[in-house]
PDB file of C-alpha atoms in Angstrom:
ATOM      1  CA  MET K   1     -46.711 -18.954 -74.550  1.00 47.00           C
ATOM      2  CA  ASP K   2     -44.668 -20.832 -71.055  1.00 55.00           C
ATOM      3  CA  GLY K   3     -41.656 -19.465 -72.594  1.00 72.00           C
ATOM      4  CA  TYR K   4     -40.785 -16.627 -69.731  1.00 82.00           C
ATOM      5  CA  GLU K   5     -41.163 -17.808 -65.501  1.00 86.00           C
ATOM      6  CA  GLY K   6     -39.315 -16.476 -62.971  1.00 91.00           C
ATOM      7  CA  ASP K   7     -38.224 -12.919 -63.017  1.00 93.00           C
ATOM      8  CA  ILE K   8     -37.260 -10.868 -65.811  1.00 91.00           C
ATOM      9  CA  ILE K   9     -35.780  -7.557 -66.302  1.00 93.00           C
ATOM     10  CA  ILE K  10     -36.078  -5.955 -69.480  1.00 94.00           C
ATOM     11  CA  PRO K  11     -33.081  -4.215 -71.205  1.00 95.00           C
ATOM     12  CA  GLU K  12     -33.277  -0.856 -71.661  1.00 96.00           C
ATOM     13  CA  THR K  13     -31.661  -1.705 -74.972  1.00 96.00           C
ATOM     14  CA  VAL K  14     -31.731  -4.162 -77.468  1.00 94.00           C
ATOM     15  CA  VAL K  15     -29.411  -5.047 -80.204  1.00 95.00           C
ATOM     16  CA  PHE K  16     -30.349  -5.944 -83.957  1.00 91.00           C
ATOM     17  CA  ASN K  17     -28.643  -6.411 -87.028  1.00 94.00           C
ATOM     18  CA  GLU K  18     -26.264  -4.477 -85.560  1.00 96.00           C
ATOM     19  CA  VAL K  19     -28.414  -2.032 -84.391  1.00 96.00           C
ATOM     20  CA  THR K  20     -28.943  -1.243 -80.502  1.00 97.00           C
ATOM     21  CA  CYS K  21     -32.704   0.531 -80.252  1.00 95.00           C
ATOM     22  CA  ARG K  22     -34.289   1.295 -77.159  1.00 96.00           C
ATOM     23  CA  VAL K  23     -36.929  -0.303 -75.620  1.00 96.00           C
ATOM     24  CA  THR K  24     -39.740   2.075 -75.397  1.00 97.00           C
ATOM     25  CA  SER K  25     -43.069  -0.582 -75.483  1.00 97.00           C
ATOM     26  CA  ILE K  26     -44.128  -4.150 -74.230  1.00 97.00           C
ATOM     27  CA  GLY K  27     -46.030  -5.075 -76.786  1.00 96.00           C
ATOM     28  CA  ASP K  28     -49.492  -6.471 -77.272  1.00 98.00           C
ATOM     29  CA  TRP K  29     -49.530 -10.095 -76.134  1.00 97.00           C
ATOM     30  CA  ALA K  30     -45.873  -9.630 -74.951  1.00 95.00           C
ATOM     31  CA  PHE K  31     -45.749 -11.867 -71.936  1.00 95.00           C
ATOM     32  CA  GLU K  32     -49.470 -13.188 -72.248  1.00 95.00           C
ATOM     33  CA  ARG K  33     -49.946 -16.880 -70.708  1.00 95.00           C
ATOM     34  CA  CYS K  34     -46.353 -16.901 -68.984  1.00 94.00           C
ATOM     35  CA  THR K  35     -47.531 -19.403 -66.451  1.00 93.00           C
ATOM     36  CA  GLU K  36     -44.630 -19.126 -64.887  1.00 94.00           C
ATOM     37  CA  LEU K  37     -43.259 -15.672 -64.550  1.00 94.00           C
ATOM     38  CA  SER K  38     -43.322 -14.440 -61.106  1.00 95.00           C
ATOM     39  CA  SER K  39     -41.736 -10.703 -61.336  1.00 95.00           C
ATOM     40  CA  ILE K  40     -40.913  -8.365 -64.168  1.00 94.00           C
ATOM     41  CA  THR K  41     -39.121  -4.982 -64.011  1.00 94.00           C
ATOM     42  CA  ILE K  42     -40.052  -2.805 -67.193  1.00 96.00           C
ATOM     43  CA  PRO K  43     -37.233   0.155 -67.348  1.00 96.00           C
ATOM     44  CA  LYS K  44     -37.138   3.316 -68.192  1.00 95.00           C
ATOM     45  CA  GLY K  45     -37.894   4.894 -70.945  1.00 96.00           C
ATOM     46  CA  VAL K  46     -40.615   2.608 -71.601  1.00 98.00           C
ATOM     47  CA  THR K  47     -44.225   4.445 -72.128  1.00 98.00           C
ATOM     48  CA  ASN K  48     -46.714   1.910 -72.858  1.00 98.00           C
ATOM     49  CA  ILE K  49     -47.954  -1.473 -71.875  1.00 98.00           C
ATOM     50  CA  GLY K  50     -49.648  -3.610 -74.727  1.00 98.00           C
ATOM     51  CA  SER K  51     -53.408  -5.269 -75.033  1.00 98.00           C
ATOM     52  CA  TYR K  52     -52.809  -8.032 -73.225  1.00 98.00           C
ATOM     53  CA  ALA K  53     -49.527  -7.823 -72.298  1.00 97.00           C
ATOM     54  CA  PHE K  54     -49.320  -9.810 -69.173  1.00 96.00           C
ATOM     55  CA  PHE K  55     -52.543 -11.325 -69.637  1.00 97.00           C
ATOM     56  CA  ALA K  56     -53.236 -14.802 -67.488  1.00 96.00           C
ATOM     57  CA  CYS K  57     -49.736 -14.529 -66.555  1.00 96.00           C
ATOM     58  CA  LYS K  58     -51.073 -16.233 -63.244  1.00 95.00           C
ATOM     59  CA  SER K  59     -47.902 -16.439 -61.029  1.00 96.00           C
ATOM     60  CA  LEU K  60     -46.930 -12.670 -61.827  1.00 96.00           C
ATOM     61  CA  LYS K  61     -46.815 -11.411 -58.117  1.00 95.00           C
ATOM     62  CA  VAL K  62     -44.572  -8.333 -58.479  1.00 90.00           C
ATOM     63  CA  ILE K  63     -44.595  -5.524 -61.480  1.00 91.00           C
ATOM     64  CA  ALA K  64     -42.202  -2.791 -61.611  1.00 87.00           C
ATOM     65  CA  LEU K  65     -43.794  -0.110 -63.672  1.00 94.00           C
ATOM     66  CA  PRO K  66     -41.333   3.031 -64.475  1.00 96.00           C
ATOM     67  CA  GLU K  67     -42.379   6.642 -64.191  1.00 96.00           C
ATOM     68  CA  SER K  68     -42.310   7.073 -68.003  1.00 97.00           C
ATOM     69  CA  VAL K  69     -45.114   5.085 -68.844  1.00 98.00           C
ATOM     70  CA  THR K  70     -48.164   6.677 -70.005  1.00 97.00           C
ATOM     71  CA  CYS K  71     -50.627   3.452 -70.852  1.00 97.00           C
ATOM     72  CA  ILE K  72     -51.833   0.578 -69.338  1.00 97.00           C
ATOM     73  CA  GLY K  73     -53.756  -1.341 -72.251  1.00 97.00           C
ATOM     74  CA  ASP K  74     -56.570  -2.979 -72.643  1.00 95.00           C
ATOM     75  CA  SER K  75     -56.919  -6.133 -70.219  1.00 95.00           C
ATOM     76  CA  ALA K  76     -52.709  -5.803 -70.064  1.00 96.00           C
ATOM     77  CA  PHE K  77     -53.067  -7.567 -66.684  1.00 95.00           C
ATOM     78  CA  ASN K  78     -56.250  -9.709 -67.345  1.00 95.00           C
ATOM     79  CA  SER K  79     -56.341 -13.343 -65.055  1.00 95.00           C
ATOM     80  CA  CYS K  80     -53.016 -12.440 -63.185  1.00 95.00           C
ATOM     81  CA  ASP K  81     -54.668 -14.636 -60.101  1.00 93.00           C
ATOM     82  CA  SER K  82     -51.489 -13.522 -58.254  1.00 96.00           C
ATOM     83  CA  LEU K  83     -51.096 -10.023 -58.176  1.00 95.00           C
ATOM     84  CA  THR K  84     -51.466  -8.368 -55.058  1.00 94.00           C
ATOM     85  CA  SER K  85     -50.302  -5.155 -55.252  1.00 94.00           C
ATOM     86  CA  ILE K  86     -49.540  -2.504 -58.196  1.00 94.00           C
ATOM     87  CA  THR K  87     -47.912   0.873 -57.644  1.00 96.00           C
ATOM     88  CA  ILE K  88     -48.665   3.050 -60.327  1.00 96.00           C
ATOM     89  CA  PRO K  89     -46.523   6.027 -61.582  1.00 97.00           C
ATOM     90  CA  ALA K  90     -48.253   9.849 -61.542  1.00 97.00           C
ATOM     91  CA  SER K  91     -47.046   9.424 -65.577  1.00 97.00           C
ATOM     92  CA  ILE K  92     -50.546   7.543 -66.280  1.00 97.00           C
ATOM     93  CA  THR K  93     -52.463   8.929 -68.414  1.00 96.00           C
ATOM     94  CA  SER K  94     -54.601   5.930 -69.540  1.00 96.00           C
ATOM     95  CA  ILE K  95     -56.102   2.432 -68.103  1.00 95.00           C
ATOM     96  CA  GLY K  96     -57.682   0.569 -70.541  1.00 94.00           C
ATOM     97  CA  LYS K  97     -60.853  -0.917 -70.422  1.00 93.00           C
ATOM     98  CA  CYS K  98     -60.392  -4.700 -68.094  1.00 92.00           C
ATOM     99  CA  ALA K  99     -56.937  -4.383 -67.274  1.00 93.00           C
ATOM    100  CA  PHE K 100     -56.932  -5.490 -63.689  1.00 92.00           C
ATOM    101  CA  LEU K 101     -60.033  -8.074 -64.771  1.00 91.00           C
ATOM    102  CA  ASP K 102     -60.233 -11.437 -62.827  1.00 91.00           C
ATOM    103  CA  CYS K 103     -56.657 -10.288 -60.922  1.00 92.00           C
ATOM    104  CA  GLU K 104     -58.347 -11.911 -57.720  1.00 91.00           C
ATOM    105  CA  SER K 105     -56.016 -11.619 -55.329  1.00 93.00           C
ATOM    106  CA  LEU K 106     -55.380  -7.479 -56.444  1.00 93.00           C
ATOM    107  CA  THR K 107     -56.520  -5.588 -52.536  1.00 92.00           C
ATOM    108  CA  SER K 108     -54.089  -2.866 -52.928  1.00 93.00           C
ATOM    109  CA  ILE K 109     -53.014  -0.400 -55.694  1.00 94.00           C
ATOM    110  CA  THR K 110     -50.772   2.811 -55.257  1.00 96.00           C
ATOM    111  CA  PHE K 111     -51.358   6.020 -57.549  1.00 96.00           C
ATOM    112  CA  GLN K 112     -48.144   7.916 -57.005  1.00 97.00           C
ATOM    113  CA  GLY K 113     -49.993  11.172 -58.219  1.00 97.00           C
ATOM    114  CA  THR K 114     -52.422  13.265 -56.429  1.00 97.00           C
ATOM    115  CA  ILE K 115     -56.310  12.949 -56.125  1.00 97.00           C
ATOM    116  CA  ALA K 116     -57.002  15.609 -58.961  1.00 96.00           C
ATOM    117  CA  GLN K 117     -54.646  13.581 -61.535  1.00 96.00           C
ATOM    118  CA  TRP K 118     -55.560  10.340 -60.647  1.00 95.00           C
ATOM    119  CA  GLU K 119     -59.475  11.866 -61.491  1.00 93.00           C
ATOM    120  CA  GLU K 120     -57.672  13.539 -64.553  1.00 94.00           C
ATOM    121  CA  ILE K 121     -56.852   9.562 -66.455  1.00 94.00           C
ATOM    122  CA  LYS K 122     -58.816   8.043 -68.858  1.00 91.00           C
ATOM    123  CA  LEU K 123     -60.800   4.878 -67.096  1.00 89.00           C
ATOM    124  CA  GLY K 124     -61.326   1.861 -69.341  1.00 83.00           C
ATOM    125  CA  PHE K 125     -64.568   0.713 -69.221  1.00 76.00           C
ATOM    126  CA  CYS K 126     -65.878  -1.079 -65.865  1.00 73.00           C
ATOM    127  CA  TRP K 127     -63.126  -0.110 -64.552  1.00 75.00           C
ATOM    128  CA  ARG K 128     -65.153  -0.246 -61.047  1.00 73.00           C
ATOM    129  CA  GLN K 129     -66.559  -4.016 -61.673  1.00 76.00           C
ATOM    130  CA  ASP K 130     -63.219  -5.207 -62.954  1.00 76.00           C
ATOM    131  CA  VAL K 131     -61.054  -4.275 -60.262  1.00 83.00           C
ATOM    132  CA  PRO K 132     -60.928  -5.763 -56.707  1.00 83.00           C
ATOM    133  CA  ALA K 133     -59.085  -3.682 -54.848  1.00 88.00           C
ATOM    134  CA  ARG K 134     -61.733  -1.020 -53.068  1.00 90.00           C
ATOM    135  CA  VAL K 135     -59.243   2.488 -52.439  1.00 93.00           C
ATOM    136  CA  VAL K 136     -57.204   4.114 -54.781  1.00 94.00           C
ATOM    137  CA  TYR K 137     -54.528   5.624 -52.378  1.00 96.00           C
ATOM    138  CA  CYS K 138     -53.070   8.558 -53.883  1.00 97.00           C
ATOM    139  CA  THR K 139     -50.196  10.998 -51.952  1.00 97.00           C
ATOM    140  CA  ASP K 140     -53.024  13.344 -50.710  1.00 97.00           C
ATOM    141  CA  GLY K 141     -55.519  10.686 -49.767  1.00 97.00           C
ATOM    142  CA  ASP K 142     -57.186   8.367 -51.243  1.00 96.00           C
ATOM    143  CA  VAL K 143     -59.516   7.575 -53.800  1.00 93.00           C
ATOM    144  CA  GLN K 144     -63.507   5.037 -53.236  1.00 91.00           C
ATOM    145  CA  ILE K 145     -63.296   2.620 -56.482  1.00 85.00           C
TER     146      ILE K 145
END
């Protein structure tokens, strides 16, 4: 699915059959293998990033996660080779297995909450092996991965 490329801004609402609907989730496999997608802005109100949502988006460098996101699904950013850093909002309660597997360039993870909040997040299987970054930067200190 190479249909999306460049910088994408997902709208807060969409109209379908003359009904305006709020965007609250990025579905499973939504942007999978969009190899020319370089950045994506997700609107406030989105609470869930689905499994494999950005799988193998090889050129994805920037992703803006709003404070409303609570869940990052399994393999959501798996194989995003160009992703060098990500800021995770304090609202996150779970990060699925292999969410950042094979993100070879991911060297910086910033969490907008405290160490105590980070420790409450349900992290997927093999978190330590899946993430090339070795530190999560929290508002009150750092967590070694």
